[in-house]
Coordinates of C-alpha atoms in Angstrom, one line a residue:
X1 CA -109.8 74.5 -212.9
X2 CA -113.5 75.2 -213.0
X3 CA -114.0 75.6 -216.6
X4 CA -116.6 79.0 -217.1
X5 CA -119.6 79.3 -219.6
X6 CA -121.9 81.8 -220.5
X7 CA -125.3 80.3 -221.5
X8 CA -129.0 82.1 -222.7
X9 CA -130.7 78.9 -221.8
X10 CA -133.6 78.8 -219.6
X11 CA -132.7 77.8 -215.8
X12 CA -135.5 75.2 -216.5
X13 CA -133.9 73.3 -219.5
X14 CA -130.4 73.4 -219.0
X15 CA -128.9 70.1 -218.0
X16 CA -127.0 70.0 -215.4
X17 CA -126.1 68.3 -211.8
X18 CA -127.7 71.5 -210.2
X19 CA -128.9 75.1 -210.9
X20 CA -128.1 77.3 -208.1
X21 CA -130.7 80.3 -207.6
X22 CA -130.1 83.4 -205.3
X23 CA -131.9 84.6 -202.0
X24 CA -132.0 87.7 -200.1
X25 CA -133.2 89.4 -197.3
X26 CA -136.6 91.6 -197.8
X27 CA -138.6 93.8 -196.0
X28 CA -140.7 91.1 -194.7
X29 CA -139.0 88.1 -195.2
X30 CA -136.9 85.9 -198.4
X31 CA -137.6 86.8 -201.5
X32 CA -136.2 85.4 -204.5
X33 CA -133.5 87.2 -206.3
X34 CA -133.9 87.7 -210.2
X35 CA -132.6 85.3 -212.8
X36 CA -134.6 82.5 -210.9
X37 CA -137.7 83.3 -212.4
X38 CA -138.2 79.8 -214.8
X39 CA -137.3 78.1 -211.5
X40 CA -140.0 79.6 -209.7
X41 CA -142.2 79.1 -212.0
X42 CA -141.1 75.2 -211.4
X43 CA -142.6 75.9 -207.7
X44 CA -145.7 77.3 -208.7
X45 CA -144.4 80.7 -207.8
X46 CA -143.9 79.4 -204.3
X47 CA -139.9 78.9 -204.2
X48 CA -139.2 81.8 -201.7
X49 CA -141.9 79.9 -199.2
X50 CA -140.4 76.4 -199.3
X51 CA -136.7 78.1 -199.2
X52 CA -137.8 80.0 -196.1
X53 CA -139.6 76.9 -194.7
X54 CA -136.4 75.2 -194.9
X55 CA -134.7 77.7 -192.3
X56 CA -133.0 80.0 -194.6
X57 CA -133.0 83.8 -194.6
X58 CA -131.6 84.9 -197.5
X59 CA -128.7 86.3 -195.3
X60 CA -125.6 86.0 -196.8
X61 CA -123.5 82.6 -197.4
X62 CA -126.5 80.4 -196.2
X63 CA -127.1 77.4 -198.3
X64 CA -130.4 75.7 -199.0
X65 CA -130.3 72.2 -201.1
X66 CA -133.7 71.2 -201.9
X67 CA -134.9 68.4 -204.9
X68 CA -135.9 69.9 -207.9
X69 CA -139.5 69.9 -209.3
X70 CA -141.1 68.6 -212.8
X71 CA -140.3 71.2 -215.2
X72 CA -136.2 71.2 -214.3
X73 CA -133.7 69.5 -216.2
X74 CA -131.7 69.6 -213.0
X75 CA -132.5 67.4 -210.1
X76 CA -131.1 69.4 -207.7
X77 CA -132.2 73.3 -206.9
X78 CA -129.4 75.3 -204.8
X79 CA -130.6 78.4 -202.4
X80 CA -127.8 80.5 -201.7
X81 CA -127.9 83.7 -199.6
X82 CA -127.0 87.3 -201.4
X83 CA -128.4 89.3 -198.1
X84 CA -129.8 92.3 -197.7
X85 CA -132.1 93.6 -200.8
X86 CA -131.0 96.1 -202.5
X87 CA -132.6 99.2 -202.7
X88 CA -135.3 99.6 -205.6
X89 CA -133.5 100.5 -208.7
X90 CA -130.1 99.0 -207.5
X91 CA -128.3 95.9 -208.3
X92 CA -127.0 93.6 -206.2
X93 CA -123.2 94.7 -205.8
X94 CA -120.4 92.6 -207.4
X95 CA -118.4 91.4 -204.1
X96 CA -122.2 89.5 -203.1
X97 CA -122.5 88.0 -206.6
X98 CA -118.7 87.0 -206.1
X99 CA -119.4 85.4 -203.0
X100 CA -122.8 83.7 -203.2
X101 CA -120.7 82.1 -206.2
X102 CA -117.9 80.7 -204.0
X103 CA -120.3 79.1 -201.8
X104 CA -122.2 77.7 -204.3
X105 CA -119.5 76.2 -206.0
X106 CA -117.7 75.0 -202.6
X107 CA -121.1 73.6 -202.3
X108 CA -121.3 71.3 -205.5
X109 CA -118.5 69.9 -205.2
X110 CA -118.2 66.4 -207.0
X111 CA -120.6 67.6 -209.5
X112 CA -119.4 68.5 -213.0
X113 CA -121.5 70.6 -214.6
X114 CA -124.4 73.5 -212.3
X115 CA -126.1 76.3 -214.0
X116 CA -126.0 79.5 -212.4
X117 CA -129.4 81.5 -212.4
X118 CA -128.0 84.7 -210.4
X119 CA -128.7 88.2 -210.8
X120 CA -127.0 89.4 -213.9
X121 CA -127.2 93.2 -214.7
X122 CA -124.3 93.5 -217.4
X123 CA -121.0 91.4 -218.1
X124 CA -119.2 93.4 -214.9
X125 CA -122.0 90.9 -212.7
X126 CA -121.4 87.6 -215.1
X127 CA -117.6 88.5 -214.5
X128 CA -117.9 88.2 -211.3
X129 CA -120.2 85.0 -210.7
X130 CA -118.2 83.5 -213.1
X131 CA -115.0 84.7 -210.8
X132 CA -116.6 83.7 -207.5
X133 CA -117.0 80.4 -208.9
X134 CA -113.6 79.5 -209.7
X135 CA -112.7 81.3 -206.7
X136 CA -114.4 78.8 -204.7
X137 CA -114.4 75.6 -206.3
X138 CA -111.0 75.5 -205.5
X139 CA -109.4 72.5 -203.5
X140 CA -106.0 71.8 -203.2
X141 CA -105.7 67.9 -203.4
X142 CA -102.1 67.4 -204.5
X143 CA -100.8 65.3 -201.5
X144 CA -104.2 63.6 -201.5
X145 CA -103.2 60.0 -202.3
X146 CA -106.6 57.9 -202.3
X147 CA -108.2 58.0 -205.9
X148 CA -111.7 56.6 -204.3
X149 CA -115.3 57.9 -204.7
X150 CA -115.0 60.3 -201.3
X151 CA -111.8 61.9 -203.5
X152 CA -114.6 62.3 -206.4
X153 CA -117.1 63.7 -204.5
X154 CA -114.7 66.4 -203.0
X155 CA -113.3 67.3 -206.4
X156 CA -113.8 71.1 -207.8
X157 CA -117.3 72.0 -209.9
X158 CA -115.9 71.0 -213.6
X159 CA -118.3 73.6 -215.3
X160 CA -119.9 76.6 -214.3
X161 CA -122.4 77.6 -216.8
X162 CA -123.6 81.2 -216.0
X163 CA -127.2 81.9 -217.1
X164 CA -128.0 85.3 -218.9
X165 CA -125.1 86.1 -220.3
X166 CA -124.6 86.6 -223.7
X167 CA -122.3 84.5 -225.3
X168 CA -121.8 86.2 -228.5
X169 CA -121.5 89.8 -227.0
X170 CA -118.2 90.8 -226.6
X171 CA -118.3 92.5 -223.6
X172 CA -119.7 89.5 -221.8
X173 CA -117.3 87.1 -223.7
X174 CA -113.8 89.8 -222.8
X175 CA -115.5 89.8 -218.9
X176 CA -116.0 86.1 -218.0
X177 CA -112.4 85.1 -220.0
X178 CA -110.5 88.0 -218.0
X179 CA -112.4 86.6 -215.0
X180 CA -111.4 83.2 -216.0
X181 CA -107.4 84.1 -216.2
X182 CA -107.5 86.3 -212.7
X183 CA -109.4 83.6 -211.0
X184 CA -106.5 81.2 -212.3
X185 CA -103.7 82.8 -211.1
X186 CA -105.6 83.6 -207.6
X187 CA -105.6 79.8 -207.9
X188 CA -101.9 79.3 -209.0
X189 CA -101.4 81.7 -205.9
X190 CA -102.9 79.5 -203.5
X191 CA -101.3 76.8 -204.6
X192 CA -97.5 77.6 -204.5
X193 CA -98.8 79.0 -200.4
X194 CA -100.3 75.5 -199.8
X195 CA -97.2 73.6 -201.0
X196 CA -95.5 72.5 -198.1
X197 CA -91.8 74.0 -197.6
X198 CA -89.7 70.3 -197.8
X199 CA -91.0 70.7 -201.8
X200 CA -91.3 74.8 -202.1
X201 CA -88.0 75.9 -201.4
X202 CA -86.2 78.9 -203.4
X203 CA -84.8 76.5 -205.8
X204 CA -87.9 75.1 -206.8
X205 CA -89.5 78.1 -207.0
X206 CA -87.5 79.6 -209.0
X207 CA -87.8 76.4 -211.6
X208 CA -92.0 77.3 -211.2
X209 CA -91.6 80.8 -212.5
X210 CA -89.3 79.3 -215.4
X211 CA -91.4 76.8 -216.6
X212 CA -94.2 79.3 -216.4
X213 CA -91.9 82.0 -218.7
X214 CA -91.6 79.1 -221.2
X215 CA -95.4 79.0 -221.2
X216 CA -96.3 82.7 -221.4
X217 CA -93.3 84.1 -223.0
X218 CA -92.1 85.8 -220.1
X219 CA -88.5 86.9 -219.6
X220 CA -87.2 84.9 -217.0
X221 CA -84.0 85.5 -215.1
X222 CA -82.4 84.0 -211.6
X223 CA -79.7 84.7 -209.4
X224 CA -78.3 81.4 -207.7
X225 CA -76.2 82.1 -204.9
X226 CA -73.0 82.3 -206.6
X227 CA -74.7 85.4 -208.4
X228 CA -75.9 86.7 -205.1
X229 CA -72.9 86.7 -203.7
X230 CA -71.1 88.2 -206.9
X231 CA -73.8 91.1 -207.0
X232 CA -73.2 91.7 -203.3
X233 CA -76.8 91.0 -202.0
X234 CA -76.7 90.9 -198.4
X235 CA -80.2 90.9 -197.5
X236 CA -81.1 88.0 -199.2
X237 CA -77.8 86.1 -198.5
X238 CA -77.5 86.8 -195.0
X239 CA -81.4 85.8 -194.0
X240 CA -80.3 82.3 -196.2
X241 CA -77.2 81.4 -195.1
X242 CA -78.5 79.5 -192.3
X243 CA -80.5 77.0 -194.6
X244 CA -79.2 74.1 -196.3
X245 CA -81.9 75.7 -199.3
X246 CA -79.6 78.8 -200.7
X247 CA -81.4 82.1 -201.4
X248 CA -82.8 83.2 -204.9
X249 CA -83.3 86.5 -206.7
X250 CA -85.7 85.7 -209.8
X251 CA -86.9 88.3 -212.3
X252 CA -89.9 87.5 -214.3
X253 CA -91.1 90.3 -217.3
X254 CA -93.7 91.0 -219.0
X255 CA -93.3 93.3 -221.9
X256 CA -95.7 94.6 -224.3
X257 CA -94.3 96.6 -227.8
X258 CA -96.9 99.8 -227.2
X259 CA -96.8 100.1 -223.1
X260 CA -96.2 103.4 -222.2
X261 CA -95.5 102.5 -218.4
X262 CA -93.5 100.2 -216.4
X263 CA -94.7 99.0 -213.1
X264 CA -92.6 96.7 -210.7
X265 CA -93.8 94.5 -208.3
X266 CA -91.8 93.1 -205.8
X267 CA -92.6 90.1 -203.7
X268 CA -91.5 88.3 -200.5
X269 CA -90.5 84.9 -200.9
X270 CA -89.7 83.1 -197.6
X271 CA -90.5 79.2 -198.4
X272 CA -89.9 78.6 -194.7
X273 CA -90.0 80.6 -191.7
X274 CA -88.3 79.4 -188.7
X275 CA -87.3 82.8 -187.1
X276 CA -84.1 81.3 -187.5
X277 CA -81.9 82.2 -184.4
X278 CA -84.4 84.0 -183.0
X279 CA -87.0 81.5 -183.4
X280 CA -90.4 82.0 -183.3
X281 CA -92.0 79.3 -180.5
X282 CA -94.7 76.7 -180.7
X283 CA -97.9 77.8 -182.2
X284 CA -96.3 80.5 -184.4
X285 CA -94.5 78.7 -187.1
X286 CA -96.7 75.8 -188.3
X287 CA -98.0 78.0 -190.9
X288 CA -94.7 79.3 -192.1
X289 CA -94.4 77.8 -195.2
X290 CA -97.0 80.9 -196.0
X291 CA -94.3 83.4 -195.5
X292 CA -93.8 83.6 -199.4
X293 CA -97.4 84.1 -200.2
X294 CA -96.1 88.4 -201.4
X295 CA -94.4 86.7 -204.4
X296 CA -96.9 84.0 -205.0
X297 CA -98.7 86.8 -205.3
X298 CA -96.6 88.5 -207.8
X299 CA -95.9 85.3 -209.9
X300 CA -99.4 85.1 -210.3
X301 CA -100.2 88.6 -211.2
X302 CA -97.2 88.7 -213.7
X303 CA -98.5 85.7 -215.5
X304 CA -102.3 87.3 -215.8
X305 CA -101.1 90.6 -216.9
X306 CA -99.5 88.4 -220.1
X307 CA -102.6 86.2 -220.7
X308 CA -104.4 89.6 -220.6
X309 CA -102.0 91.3 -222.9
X310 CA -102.1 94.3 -221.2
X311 CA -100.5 97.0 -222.9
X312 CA -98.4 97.9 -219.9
X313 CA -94.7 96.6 -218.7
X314 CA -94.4 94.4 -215.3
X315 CA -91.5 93.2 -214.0
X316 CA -92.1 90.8 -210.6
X317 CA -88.9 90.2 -208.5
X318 CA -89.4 87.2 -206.2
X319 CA -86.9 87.8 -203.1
X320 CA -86.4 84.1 -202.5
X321 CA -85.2 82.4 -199.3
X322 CA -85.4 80.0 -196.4
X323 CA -84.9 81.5 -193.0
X324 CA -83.2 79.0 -190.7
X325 CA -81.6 78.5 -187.4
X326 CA -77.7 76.8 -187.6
X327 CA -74.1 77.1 -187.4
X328 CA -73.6 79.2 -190.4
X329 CA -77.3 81.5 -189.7
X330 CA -77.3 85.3 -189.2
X331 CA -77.1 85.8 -185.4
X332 CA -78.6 88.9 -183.7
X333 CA -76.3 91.5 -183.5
X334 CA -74.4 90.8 -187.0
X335 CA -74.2 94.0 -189.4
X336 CA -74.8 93.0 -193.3
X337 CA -74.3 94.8 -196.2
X338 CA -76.9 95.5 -198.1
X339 CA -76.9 95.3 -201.8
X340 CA -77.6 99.3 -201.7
X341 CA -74.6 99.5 -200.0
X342 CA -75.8 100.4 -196.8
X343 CA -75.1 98.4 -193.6
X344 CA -77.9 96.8 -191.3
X345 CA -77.7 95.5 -188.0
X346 CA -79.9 92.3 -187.5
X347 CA -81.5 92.9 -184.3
X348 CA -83.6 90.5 -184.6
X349 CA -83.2 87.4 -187.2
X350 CA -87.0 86.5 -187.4
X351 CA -87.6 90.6 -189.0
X352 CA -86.2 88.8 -192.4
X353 CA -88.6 89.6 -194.7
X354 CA -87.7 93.3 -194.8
X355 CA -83.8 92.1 -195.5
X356 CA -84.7 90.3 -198.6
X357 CA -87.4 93.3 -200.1
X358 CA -85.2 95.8 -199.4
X359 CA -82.4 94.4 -201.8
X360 CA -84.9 93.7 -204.9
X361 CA -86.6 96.9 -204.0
X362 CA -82.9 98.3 -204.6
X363 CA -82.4 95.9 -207.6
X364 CA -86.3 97.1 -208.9
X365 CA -85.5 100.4 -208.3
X366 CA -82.3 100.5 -211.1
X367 CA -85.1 99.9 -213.6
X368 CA -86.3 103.2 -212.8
X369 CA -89.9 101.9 -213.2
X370 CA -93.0 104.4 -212.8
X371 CA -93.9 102.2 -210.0
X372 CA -93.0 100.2 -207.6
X373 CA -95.1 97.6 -205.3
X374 CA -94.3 95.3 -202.6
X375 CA -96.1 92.5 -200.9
X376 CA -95.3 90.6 -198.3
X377 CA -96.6 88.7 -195.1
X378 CA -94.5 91.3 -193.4
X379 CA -95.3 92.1 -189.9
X380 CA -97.6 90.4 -187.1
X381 CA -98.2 94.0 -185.9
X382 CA -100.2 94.4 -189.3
X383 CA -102.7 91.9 -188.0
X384 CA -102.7 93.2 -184.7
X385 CA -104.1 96.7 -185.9
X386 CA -106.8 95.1 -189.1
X387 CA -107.5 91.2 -188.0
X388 CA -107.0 88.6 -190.5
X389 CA -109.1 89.5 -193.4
X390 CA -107.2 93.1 -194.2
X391 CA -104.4 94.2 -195.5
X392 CA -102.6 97.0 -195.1
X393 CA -101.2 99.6 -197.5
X394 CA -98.9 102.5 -197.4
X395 CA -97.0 104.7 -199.9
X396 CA -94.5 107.3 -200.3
X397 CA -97.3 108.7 -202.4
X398 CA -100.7 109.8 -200.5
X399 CA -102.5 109.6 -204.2
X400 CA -100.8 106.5 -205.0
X401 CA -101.5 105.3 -201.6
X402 CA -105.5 106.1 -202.1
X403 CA -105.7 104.8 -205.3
X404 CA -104.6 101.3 -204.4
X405 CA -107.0 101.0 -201.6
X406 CA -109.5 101.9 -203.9
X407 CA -108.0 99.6 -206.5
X408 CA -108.5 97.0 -203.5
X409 CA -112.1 97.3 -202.5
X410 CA -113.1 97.8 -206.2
X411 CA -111.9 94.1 -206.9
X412 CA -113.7 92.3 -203.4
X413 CA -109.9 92.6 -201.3
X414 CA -110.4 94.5 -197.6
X415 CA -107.9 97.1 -197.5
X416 CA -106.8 99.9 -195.3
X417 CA -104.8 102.8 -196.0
X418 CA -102.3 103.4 -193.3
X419 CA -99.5 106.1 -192.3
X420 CA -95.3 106.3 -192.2
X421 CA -95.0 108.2 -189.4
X422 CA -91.2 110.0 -190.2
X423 CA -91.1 110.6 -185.8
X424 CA -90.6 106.3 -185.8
X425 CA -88.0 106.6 -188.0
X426 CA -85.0 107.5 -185.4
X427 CA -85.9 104.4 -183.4
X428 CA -84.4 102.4 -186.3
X429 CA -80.9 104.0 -185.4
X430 CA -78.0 101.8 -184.5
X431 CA -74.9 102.8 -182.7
X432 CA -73.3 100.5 -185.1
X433 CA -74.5 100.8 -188.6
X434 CA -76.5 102.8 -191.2
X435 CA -79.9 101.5 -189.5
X436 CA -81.0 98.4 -187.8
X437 CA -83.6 96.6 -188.4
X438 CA -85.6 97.0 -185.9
X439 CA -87.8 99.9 -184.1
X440 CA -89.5 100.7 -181.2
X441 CA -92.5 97.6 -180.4
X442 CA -95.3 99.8 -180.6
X443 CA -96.3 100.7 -184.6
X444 CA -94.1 97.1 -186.0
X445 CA -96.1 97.2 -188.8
X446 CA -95.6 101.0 -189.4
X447 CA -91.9 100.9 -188.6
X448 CA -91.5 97.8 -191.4
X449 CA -92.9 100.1 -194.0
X450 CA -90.4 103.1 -192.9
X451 CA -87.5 100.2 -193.4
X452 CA -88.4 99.2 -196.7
X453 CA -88.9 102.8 -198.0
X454 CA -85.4 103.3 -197.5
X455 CA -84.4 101.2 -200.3
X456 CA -86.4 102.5 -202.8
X457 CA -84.3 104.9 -205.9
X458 CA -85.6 108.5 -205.1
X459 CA -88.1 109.8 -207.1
X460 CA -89.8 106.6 -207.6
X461 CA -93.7 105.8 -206.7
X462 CA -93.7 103.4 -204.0
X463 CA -96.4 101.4 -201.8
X464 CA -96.4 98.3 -199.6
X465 CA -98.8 95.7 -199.2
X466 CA -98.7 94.1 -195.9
X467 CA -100.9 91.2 -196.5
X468 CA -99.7 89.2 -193.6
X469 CA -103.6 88.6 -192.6
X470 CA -105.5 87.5 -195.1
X471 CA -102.3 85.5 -196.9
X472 CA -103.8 82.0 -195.0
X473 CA -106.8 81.5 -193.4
X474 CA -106.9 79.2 -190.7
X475 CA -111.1 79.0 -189.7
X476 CA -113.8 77.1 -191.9
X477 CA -114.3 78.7 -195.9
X478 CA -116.4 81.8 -196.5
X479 CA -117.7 82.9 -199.9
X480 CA -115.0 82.3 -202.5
X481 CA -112.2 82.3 -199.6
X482 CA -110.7 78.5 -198.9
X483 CA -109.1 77.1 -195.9
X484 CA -105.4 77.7 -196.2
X485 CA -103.8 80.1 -198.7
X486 CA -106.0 82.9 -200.3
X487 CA -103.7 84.2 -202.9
X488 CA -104.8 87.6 -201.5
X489 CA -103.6 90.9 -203.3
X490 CA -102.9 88.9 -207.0
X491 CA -106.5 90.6 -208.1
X492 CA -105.4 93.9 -206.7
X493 CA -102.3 94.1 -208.7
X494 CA -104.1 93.2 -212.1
X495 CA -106.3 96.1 -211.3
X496 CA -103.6 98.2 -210.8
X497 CA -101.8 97.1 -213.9
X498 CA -104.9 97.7 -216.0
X499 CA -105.5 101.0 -215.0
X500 CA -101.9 101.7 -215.3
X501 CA -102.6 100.3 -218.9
X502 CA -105.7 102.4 -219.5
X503 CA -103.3 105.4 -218.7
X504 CA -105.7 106.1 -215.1
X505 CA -102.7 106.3 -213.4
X506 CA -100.3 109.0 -213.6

């Protein structure tokens, strides 16, 4: 991982394989963003010219390599775009520093050591340079086997030195290593979505999250399915039975001697999607080993909550399993038994993500925690209604609901806040069981959320994350965002736990 320093050197005699400056848009024309100011100098105060010869801007994510002059260490100046100028006495916002970062650091790749001379205000903007760099240095190489010089020159940045912060302040120092720890489990995110499903199955999985409890000192507990089947988990059993891969329930805690609250987060975890017998066709399932991305994103956020010490508790449940067409697989029509107890008729096999939530949120729910999240890469109806960069969130709590969006855009994740309509309840009815699961077409997404609310303990908090679009990205990178899994919501839910922590929330 992209190692993160804070530096008072000049921008001019710092040593590195590049010092990357910022651009923007201005009233008439680029001008060059503050913190570039030894550079300029470098230019004979004609840098936002030669920039602007060059083609660019200043609009956001553009990217303008040009050789360095006499009076820079670094042979190598890098323009990138921050967009718009802010108005007079404003700073540039956080999300553009976060971004101009991820393409700058996308864009040195190979190199191991680049200064960044960006706008910084306070340690809240050197947080989140330092985040955006991480963020998008990141490469997953793993199944890469040529060790040759075109591997070297596509490895991540090494260093990241960020230029005027304060290294010896403690705000800027707490800032860039909390931004260092998030940005790592983003990372640890991505990687578990980007690990293809003949090596990620629930088994192994499950053997990540316990090696990662030896590591952090987490509490680490899994159901195999002889446990499962003891405990009398039918949502999770019956979506795995048709995979050669049995179903896991692991529990992973983090615990902190003077935490007042208790959240629980709650994570889908389906290493392979098939649809099983009702299978999804060509051009829908060669992504599907991203259908586990919700608990990849509660591993992750479990494991920065304890390098943070947060003084709150979080418990992540990873509903574990592979969802497969054969002899012995769920067939429409079948009625399981939930772990609640209740009975559900499968009307459609490849609506399995809600089977396995709904018997952790059950199993969360005996906690009695003060909250409860889910996330999951639920319901193509989600991305239908937002596109592929939002997620969607709803609650059985129109505070808790608000405050998570806000938690959301706060921490540079596109969120929407979005309704459980009770009149689209009744089209879950089934003639046969308690509920099926399945609705009416129209509102899929809406109709998911009703499902899983059903299993949570009355009178607990409750909201859902449908991150189903911006889980994996499929197009070309943008800002801090890589091709392939995003380890989307993971910065959300350390938000949330730290203002749980702070005692912000209820």
């Amino acid at each position: 991982m992209t190692a993160l320093t804070l530096s008072t050197s000049s921008a001019a005699t710092l040593r590195a394989d590049a010092v990357v400056i910022g651009v923007a848009k201005g009233p008439k024309g680029l001008v060059v963003a503050p913190g570039a100011d030894a550079v300029d100098q470098a230019f004979d105060g004609k840098l936002a010219a030669v920039v602007e010869t060059l083609g660019a801007s200043g609009g956001e994510g553009e990217v303008t390599k040009l050789p360095a002059p006499a009076g820079l260490k670094a042979p190598v100046v890098l323009a990138v775009g921050l967009g718009d100028l802010p108005a007079e006495g404003d700073g540039f916002e956080e999300e553009a520093l976060r971004r101009a970062a991820g393409v700058a650091a996308r864009a040195l790749a190979g190199s191991k050591k680049a200064a960044f001379a960006l706008p910084v205000e306070d340690a809240e903007s050197a947080a989140a340079i330092g985040e955006g760099a991480v963020l998008g240095a990141y490469a997953f190489t793993t199944y890469r086997g040529a060790k040759d010089d075109k591997a070297a020159k596509s490895a991540p940045l090494a260093e990241a030195a960020i230029l005027g912060g304060k290294p010896r302040d403690k705000a800027f120092k707490a800032a860039v290593e909390r931004a260092a720890a998030v940005a790592g489990e983003v990372n640890r995110a991505r990687d578990l979505v980007n690990i293809p499903s003949n090596d990620l199955n629930p088994k192994t999985f499950a053997a990540q999250a316990q090696a990662a409890g030896k590591e952090f000192g987490l509490k680490v507990e899994v159901l195999d399915e002889k446990a499962l089947a003891k405990g009398a988990f039918g949502g999770l059993l019956g979506v795995g039975q048709g995979s050669a891969n049995p179903p896991r329930l692991v529990r992973i805690a983090y615990t902190h001697p003077k935490a007042a609250k208790t959240l629980a987060l709650v994570g889908k975890g389906i290493t392979y999607d098939s649809g099983g017998i009702s299978l999804k066709p060509a051009g829908h399932n060669e992504t599907m080993k991203c259908d586990m991305a919700g608990a990849a994103a509660v591993f992750g956020a479990v494991v920065a909550v304890a390098k943070l010490g947060l003084e709150v508790n979080v418990t992540g449940w990873l509903a574990l399993a592979e969802n497969m067409p054969s002899g012995n697989a769920t067939r429409p029509g079948d009625v399981l038994k939930m772990y609640s107890g209740r009975t559900v008729e499968v009307l459609n096999t490849d609506a399995e993500g809600r089977l396995v939530l709904a018997d952790a949120l059950t199993r969360a729910s005996e906690e009695n925690p003060d909250a409860i999240v889910d996330v999951a890469t639920l319901t193509g109806a989600m991305v239908l209604a937002l596109g592929d960069r939002t997620f969607g969130v709803m609650a059985n709590d129109d505070a808790f609901r608000t405050a998570l969006y806000e938690i959301a855009e706060e921490v540079g994740e596109q969120a929407w806040p979005m309704p459980l309509p009770a009149e689209l309840r009744k089209t879950m009815d089934s003639p046969v069981a308690d509920m099926a699961n399945m609705g009416v077409r129209n509102g899929g997404g809406l109709i998911a959320g009703l499902f899983l609310q059903e299993f949570v303990g009355d009178g607990i908090t409750w909201a859902h994350l449908d991150i189903a679009g911006p889980a994996f990205h499929e197009s070309a990178p943008y800002g801090y965002t890589p091709k392939g899994g995003t380890g989307s919501s993971v910065r959300t839910l350390v938000r949330l736990a730290e203002r749980t922590a702070a005692g912000d929330l209820g």
